Amino acid sequence: MNAAARISVGVVTWQRLEMVRRCLRSLAHAAELIAEAWVVDEGSDPPLDLSALDLGEGLPPVRLLRNESRGAVTAARNRITREARTPYLLFLDDDAALLSGDAVRAGLAVLDADPSVAVIGFAQAEADGTLSAAQPAPVDYPARVQAFIGFAHLIRRDALLAVGGYRELLRINGEERELSLRLLDAGYGVVYLPDAPVAHLRESTGRDLRGYLRVIVRNDALIAMLNEPLPMAAASVPLRLRRYFPMRRGWSVDDPGGFGHVLRDLAQSLPAVLRQRRGVRWATMREWRRLASAPRYEPPAGA
């Protein structure tokens, strides 16, 4: 193995052959840094066939893991984390693509120089490199931020394992914020690099807004139940649940019985919440609020 290849790439996919092909081909931009790529196929029909991707030469080895049905993205990422043996993991959504190797090199340089940083959040970009509106923070300088956007992030594997991995109970949506809070409580930070763009080429159609609304509200409540100090969680969970109604109106979502569905889902999740709950420190919550202003990231002296 090339000594410089210290990154394992992780991609989770379902029924999106062309997107996976584009994502994996883009790894050629940083091939010298990547030891392997893991693809978890979440029950695609027909099953994903790596030989059909026609990836060409110059890419790191690509290894396929198969689930027979769609599961939690968080569980798939945890599976990749267990399989990988490199110190760093680069998770990419199947609709993401590297525009160059510069973003990965910049993130790797921060992680190598500063062991207190666990995650590098990249800037969301269009295919031409133009930055999208949604970013981890509205800043043009390297910043310490509350959380990253999961479409593309570089993470320290030992830190991820130390805090228990992604929270599988959340399945998808909000898992990055929840993980970032636990990492902060463990003494790690998240750094956003606005000059390190990665393309996020999402499909504009097909999103189930009703399902998305329910998941967003459910997971927002679960994050508080799992992590906030108990008095804070008791106050914030009802407020988080009430957001369902203005969100439904604002998105013009027809969702009869949707709020009841969210409550039933939370009730079913309660035993798991009680087993997994570990409230973070009050000092962590204060630091979390401070990070909302996205203070400038200052590398350690001598880095």
CSV table of N, CA and C in Angstrom, one decimal, residues 180-274:
chain,number,residue,atom,x,y,z
A,180,SER,N,-21.8,15.3,15.8
A,180,SER,CA,-20.9,16.5,16.1
A,180,SER,C,-21.0,16.9,17.6
A,181,LEU,N,-22.2,16.8,18.1
A,181,LEU,CA,-22.4,17.2,19.6
A,181,LEU,C,-21.7,16.2,20.5
A,182,ARG,N,-21.8,14.9,20.2
A,182,ARG,CA,-21.1,13.9,21.0
A,182,ARG,C,-19.5,14.0,20.8
A,183,LEU,N,-19.1,14.3,19.6
A,183,LEU,CA,-17.7,14.5,19.5
A,183,LEU,C,-17.2,15.8,20.2
A,184,LEU,N,-18.0,16.8,20.3
A,184,LEU,CA,-17.6,18.0,21.0
A,184,LEU,C,-17.5,17.7,22.5
A,185,ASP,N,-18.5,16.9,23.0
A,185,ASP,CA,-18.4,16.5,24.4
A,185,ASP,C,-17.2,15.6,24.7
A,186,ALA,N,-16.7,15.0,23.7
A,186,ALA,CA,-15.5,14.1,23.9
A,186,ALA,C,-14.2,14.9,23.7
A,187,GLY,N,-14.3,16.2,23.4
A,187,GLY,CA,-13.1,17.1,23.2
A,187,GLY,C,-12.7,17.3,21.8
A,188,TYR,N,-13.5,16.9,20.8
A,188,TYR,CA,-13.1,17.1,19.4
A,188,TYR,C,-13.9,18.2,18.8
A,189,GLY,N,-13.4,18.7,17.7
A,189,GLY,CA,-14.1,19.8,17.0
A,189,GLY,C,-14.3,19.4,15.5
A,190,VAL,N,-15.2,20.2,14.9
A,190,VAL,CA,-15.5,20.1,13.4
A,190,VAL,C,-15.0,21.4,12.8
A,191,VAL,N,-14.3,21.3,11.7
A,191,VAL,CA,-13.8,22.5,11.0
A,191,VAL,C,-14.4,22.5,9.6
A,192,TYR,N,-14.9,23.6,9.2
A,192,TYR,CA,-15.5,23.8,7.8
A,192,TYR,C,-14.5,24.5,7.0
A,193,LEU,N,-14.2,24.0,5.8
A,193,LEU,CA,-13.3,24.6,4.8
A,193,LEU,C,-14.0,25.1,3.6
A,194,PRO,N,-14.4,26.4,3.6
A,194,PRO,CA,-15.2,26.9,2.4
A,194,PRO,C,-14.4,26.9,1.1
A,195,ASP,N,-13.1,26.9,1.2
A,195,ASP,CA,-12.3,26.8,-0.1
A,195,ASP,C,-12.0,25.4,-0.5
A,196,ALA,N,-12.7,24.4,0.0
A,196,ALA,CA,-12.6,23.0,-0.3
A,196,ALA,C,-13.9,22.5,-0.8
A,197,PRO,N,-14.3,22.8,-2.1
A,197,PRO,CA,-15.6,22.4,-2.6
A,197,PRO,C,-15.6,21.0,-3.1
A,198,VAL,N,-16.8,20.3,-2.9
A,198,VAL,CA,-17.1,19.0,-3.4
A,198,VAL,C,-18.4,19.1,-4.0
A,199,ALA,N,-18.6,18.6,-5.2
A,199,ALA,CA,-19.9,18.7,-5.9
A,199,ALA,C,-20.9,17.8,-5.3
A,200,HIS,N,-22.1,18.4,-5.1
A,200,HIS,CA,-23.3,17.6,-4.6
A,200,HIS,C,-24.4,17.8,-5.7
A,201,LEU,N,-24.6,16.8,-6.5
A,201,LEU,CA,-25.4,16.9,-7.7
A,201,LEU,C,-26.7,16.2,-7.5
A,202,ARG,N,-27.5,16.7,-6.6
A,202,ARG,CA,-28.7,16.1,-6.2
A,202,ARG,C,-29.8,16.1,-7.2
A,203,GLU,N,-30.6,15.1,-7.3
A,203,GLU,CA,-31.8,15.1,-8.1
A,203,GLU,C,-32.8,16.1,-7.6
A,204,SER,N,-33.5,16.8,-8.5
A,204,SER,CA,-34.4,17.8,-8.0
A,204,SER,C,-35.8,17.3,-7.8
A,205,THR,N,-36.1,16.0,-8.2
A,205,THR,CA,-37.4,15.5,-8.1
A,205,THR,C,-37.4,14.2,-7.3
A,206,GLY,N,-38.5,13.8,-6.9
A,206,GLY,CA,-38.7,12.5,-6.2
A,206,GLY,C,-38.7,12.5,-4.7
A,207,ARG,N,-38.4,13.6,-4.1
A,207,ARG,CA,-38.4,13.6,-2.6
A,207,ARG,C,-39.8,13.5,-2.1
A,208,ASP,N,-40.0,12.7,-1.1
A,208,ASP,CA,-41.2,12.5,-0.4
A,208,ASP,C,-41.3,13.5,0.7
A,209,LEU,N,-41.9,14.7,0.5
A,209,LEU,CA,-41.9,15.7,1.5
A,209,LEU,C,-42.6,15.3,2.8
A,210,ARG,N,-43.6,14.5,2.7
A,210,ARG,CA,-44.3,14.1,3.9
A,210,ARG,C,-43.4,13.2,4.7
A,211,GLY,N,-42.8,12.3,4.1
A,211,GLY,CA,-41.8,11.4,4.9
A,211,GLY,C,-40.7,12.2,5.4
A,212,TYR,N,-40.2,13.2,4.6
A,212,TYR,CA,-39.0,14.0,5.0
A,212,TYR,C,-39.4,14.8,6.2
A,213,LEU,N,-40.6,15.5,6.2
A,213,LEU,CA,-41.1,16.3,7.3
A,213,LEU,C,-41.2,15.4,8.6
A,214,ARG,N,-41.7,14.3,8.5
A,214,ARG,CA,-41.9,13.4,9.7
A,214,ARG,C,-40.5,13.0,10.3
A,215,VAL,N,-39.6,12.7,9.4
A,215,VAL,CA,-38.2,12.3,9.9
A,215,VAL,C,-37.5,13.4,10.5
A,216,ILE,N,-37.6,14.6,9.9
A,216,ILE,CA,-36.9,15.8,10.4
A,216,ILE,C,-37.3,16.1,11.8
A,217,VAL,N,-38.7,16.1,12.0
A,217,VAL,CA,-39.2,16.4,13.4
A,217,VAL,C,-38.9,15.3,14.3
A,218,ARG,N,-39.1,14.1,13.9
A,218,ARG,CA,-38.7,12.9,14.8
A,218,ARG,C,-37.3,13.0,15.3
A,219,ASN,N,-36.4,13.1,14.3
A,219,ASN,CA,-35.0,13.1,14.7
A,219,ASN,C,-34.5,14.3,15.5
A,220,ASP,N,-35.1,15.4,15.2
A,220,ASP,CA,-34.8,16.6,16.0
A,220,ASP,C,-35.2,16.3,17.5
A,221,ALA,N,-36.3,15.7,17.7
A,221,ALA,CA,-36.7,15.4,19.1
A,221,ALA,C,-35.8,14.3,19.7
A,222,LEU,N,-35.4,13.3,18.9
A,222,LEU,CA,-34.6,12.2,19.4
A,222,LEU,C,-33.2,12.7,19.8
A,223,ILE,N,-32.7,13.7,19.0
A,223,ILE,CA,-31.3,14.2,19.3
A,223,ILE,C,-31.3,14.8,20.7
A,224,ALA,N,-32.4,15.6,21.0
A,224,ALA,CA,-32.5,16.2,22.3
A,224,ALA,C,-32.7,15.2,23.4
A,225,MET,N,-33.5,14.2,23.1
A,225,MET,CA,-33.7,13.1,24.1
A,225,MET,C,-32.5,12.3,24.4
A,226,LEU,N,-31.7,12.1,23.4
A,226,LEU,CA,-30.5,11.3,23.6
A,226,LEU,C,-29.3,12.0,24.2
A,227,ASN,N,-29.2,13.3,24.0
A,227,ASN,CA,-28.0,14.0,24.3
A,227,ASN,C,-28.1,15.2,25.3
A,228,GLU,N,-29.2,15.9,25.3
A,228,GLU,CA,-29.2,17.1,26.1
A,228,GLU,C,-29.3,16.8,27.6
A,229,PRO,N,-28.7,17.7,28.4
A,229,PRO,CA,-29.0,17.5,29.9
A,229,PRO,C,-30.5,17.4,30.1
A,230,LEU,N,-30.8,16.6,31.1
A,230,LEU,CA,-32.2,16.3,31.3
A,230,LEU,C,-33.2,17.5,31.4
A,231,PRO,N,-32.8,18.5,32.2
A,231,PRO,CA,-33.8,19.6,32.3
A,231,PRO,C,-33.9,20.3,31.0
A,232,MET,N,-32.8,20.4,30.2
A,232,MET,CA,-32.9,21.1,28.9
A,232,MET,C,-33.8,20.2,28.0
A,233,ALA,N,-33.6,18.9,28.0
A,233,ALA,CA,-34.4,18.1,27.1
A,233,ALA,C,-35.9,18.1,27.4
A,234,ALA,N,-36.2,18.2,28.7
A,234,ALA,CA,-37.6,18.2,29.1
A,234,ALA,C,-38.3,19.5,28.5
A,235,ALA,N,-37.5,20.6,28.4
A,235,ALA,CA,-38.1,21.8,27.9
A,235,ALA,C,-38.1,21.9,26.4
A,236,SER,N,-37.0,21.3,25.8
A,236,SER,CA,-36.8,21.5,24.4
A,236,SER,C,-37.6,20.5,23.5
A,237,VAL,N,-37.8,19.3,24.0
A,237,VAL,CA,-38.5,18.3,23.1
A,237,VAL,C,-39.9,18.8,22.7
A,238,PRO,N,-40.8,19.3,23.6
A,238,PRO,CA,-42.1,19.8,23.2
A,238,PRO,C,-42.0,20.9,22.1
A,239,LEU,N,-41.0,21.8,22.3
A,239,LEU,CA,-40.8,22.9,21.4
A,239,LEU,C,-40.4,22.4,20.0
A,240,ARG,N,-39.5,21.4,20.0
A,240,ARG,CA,-39.1,20.8,18.7
A,240,ARG,C,-40.2,20.1,18.0
A,241,LEU,N,-41.1,19.4,18.8
A,241,LEU,CA,-42.2,18.7,18.2
A,241,LEU,C,-43.2,19.7,17.6
A,242,ARG,N,-43.4,20.9,18.2
A,242,ARG,CA,-44.3,21.9,17.8
A,242,ARG,C,-43.9,22.4,16.4
A,243,ARG,N,-42.7,22.3,16.1
A,243,ARG,CA,-42.2,22.8,14.8
A,243,ARG,C,-42.8,22.1,13.6
A,244,TYR,N,-43.4,20.9,13.9
A,244,TYR,CA,-44.0,20.2,12.8
A,244,TYR,C,-45.1,21.0,12.1
A,245,PHE,N,-45.9,21.7,12.8
A,245,PHE,CA,-47.0,22.4,12.3
A,245,PHE,C,-46.6,23.6,11.4
A,246,PRO,N,-45.8,24.5,11.8
A,246,PRO,CA,-45.4,25.6,10.9
A,246,PRO,C,-44.6,25.1,9.7
A,247,MET,N,-43.8,24.0,9.9
A,247,MET,CA,-43.1,23.4,8.8
A,247,MET,C,-44.1,22.8,7.8
A,248,ARG,N,-45.1,22.1,8.2
A,248,ARG,CA,-46.1,21.5,7.3
A,248,ARG,C,-46.8,22.6,6.5
A,249,ARG,N,-47.2,23.7,7.2
A,249,ARG,CA,-47.8,24.8,6.5
A,249,ARG,C,-46.9,25.5,5.5
A,250,GLY,N,-45.6,25.7,5.9
A,250,GLY,CA,-44.7,26.4,5.1
A,250,GLY,C,-44.3,25.6,3.9
A,251,TRP,N,-44.3,24.3,4.0
A,251,TRP,CA,-43.9,23.4,2.8
A,251,TRP,C,-45.2,23.0,2.1
A,252,SER,N,-46.4,23.4,2.5
A,252,SER,CA,-47.6,23.0,1.9
A,252,SER,C,-47.7,21.5,1.7
A,253,VAL,N,-47.5,20.8,2.8
A,253,VAL,CA,-47.5,19.3,2.9
A,253,VAL,C,-48.9,18.8,3.3
A,254,ASP,N,-49.5,18.0,2.6
A,254,ASP,CA,-50.7,17.4,3.0
A,254,ASP,C,-50.4,16.1,3.8
A,255,ASP,N,-50.5,16.2,5.1
A,255,ASP,CA,-50.1,15.1,5.9
A,255,ASP,C,-51.1,14.8,7.1
A,256,PRO,N,-52.3,14.3,6.7
A,256,PRO,CA,-53.2,14.0,7.8
A,256,PRO,C,-52.7,12.9,8.7
A,257,GLY,N,-52.8,13.1,10.0
A,257,GLY,CA,-52.3,12.1,10.9
A,257,GLY,C,-50.8,12.1,11.0
A,258,GLY,N,-50.1,13.0,10.4
A,258,GLY,CA,-48.6,12.9,10.4
A,258,GLY,C,-48.0,13.2,11.8
A,259,PHE,N,-48.6,14.1,12.6
A,259,PHE,CA,-48.0,14.4,13.9
A,259,PHE,C,-48.2,13.2,14.8
A,260,GLY,N,-49.4,12.5,14.7
A,260,GLY,CA,-49.6,11.3,15.5
A,260,GLY,C,-48.6,10.2,15.1
A,261,HIS,N,-48.3,10.1,13.8
A,261,HIS,CA,-47.3,9.2,13.4
A,261,HIS,C,-45.9,9.5,14.0
A,262,VAL,N,-45.5,10.7,14.1
A,262,VAL,CA,-44.3,11.1,14.7
A,262,VAL,C,-44.3,10.7,16.2
A,263,LEU,N,-45.4,11.0,16.9
A,263,LEU,CA,-45.4,10.6,18.3
A,263,LEU,C,-45.4,9.1,18.5
A,264,ARG,N,-46.0,8.4,17.7
A,264,ARG,CA,-46.0,6.9,17.8
A,264,ARG,C,-44.6,6.4,17.6
A,265,ASP,N,-43.9,7.0,16.6
A,265,ASP,CA,-42.5,6.5,16.3
A,265,ASP,C,-41.6,6.8,17.5
A,266,LEU,N,-41.8,8.0,18.1
A,266,LEU,CA,-41.0,8.3,19.3
A,266,LEU,C,-41.3,7.4,20.4
A,267,ALA,N,-42.6,7.0,20.6
A,267,ALA,CA,-42.9,6.1,21.7
A,267,ALA,C,-42.3,4.8,21.5
A,268,GLN,N,-42.2,4.3,20.2
A,268,GLN,CA,-41.6,3.0,19.9
A,268,GLN,C,-40.1,3.1,20.1
A,269,SER,N,-39.5,4.3,20.0
A,269,SER,CA,-38.1,4.4,20.1
A,269,SER,C,-37.6,4.6,21.5
A,270,LEU,N,-38.6,4.8,22.4
A,270,LEU,CA,-38.3,5.2,23.8
A,270,LEU,C,-37.4,4.2,24.5
A,271,PRO,N,-37.6,2.9,24.4
A,271,PRO,CA,-36.7,1.9,25.1
A,271,PRO,C,-35.3,2.1,24.6
A,272,ALA,N,-35.1,2.2,23.3
A,272,ALA,CA,-33.7,2.4,22.8
A,272,ALA,C,-33.1,3.7,23.3
A,273,VAL,N,-33.9,4.8,23.4
A,273,VAL,CA,-33.4,6.1,23.9
A,273,VAL,C,-33.0,5.9,25.3
A,274,LEU,N,-33.7,5.2,26.1
A,274,LEU,CA,-33.4,5.0,27.5
A,274,LEU,C,-32.1,4.2,27.7
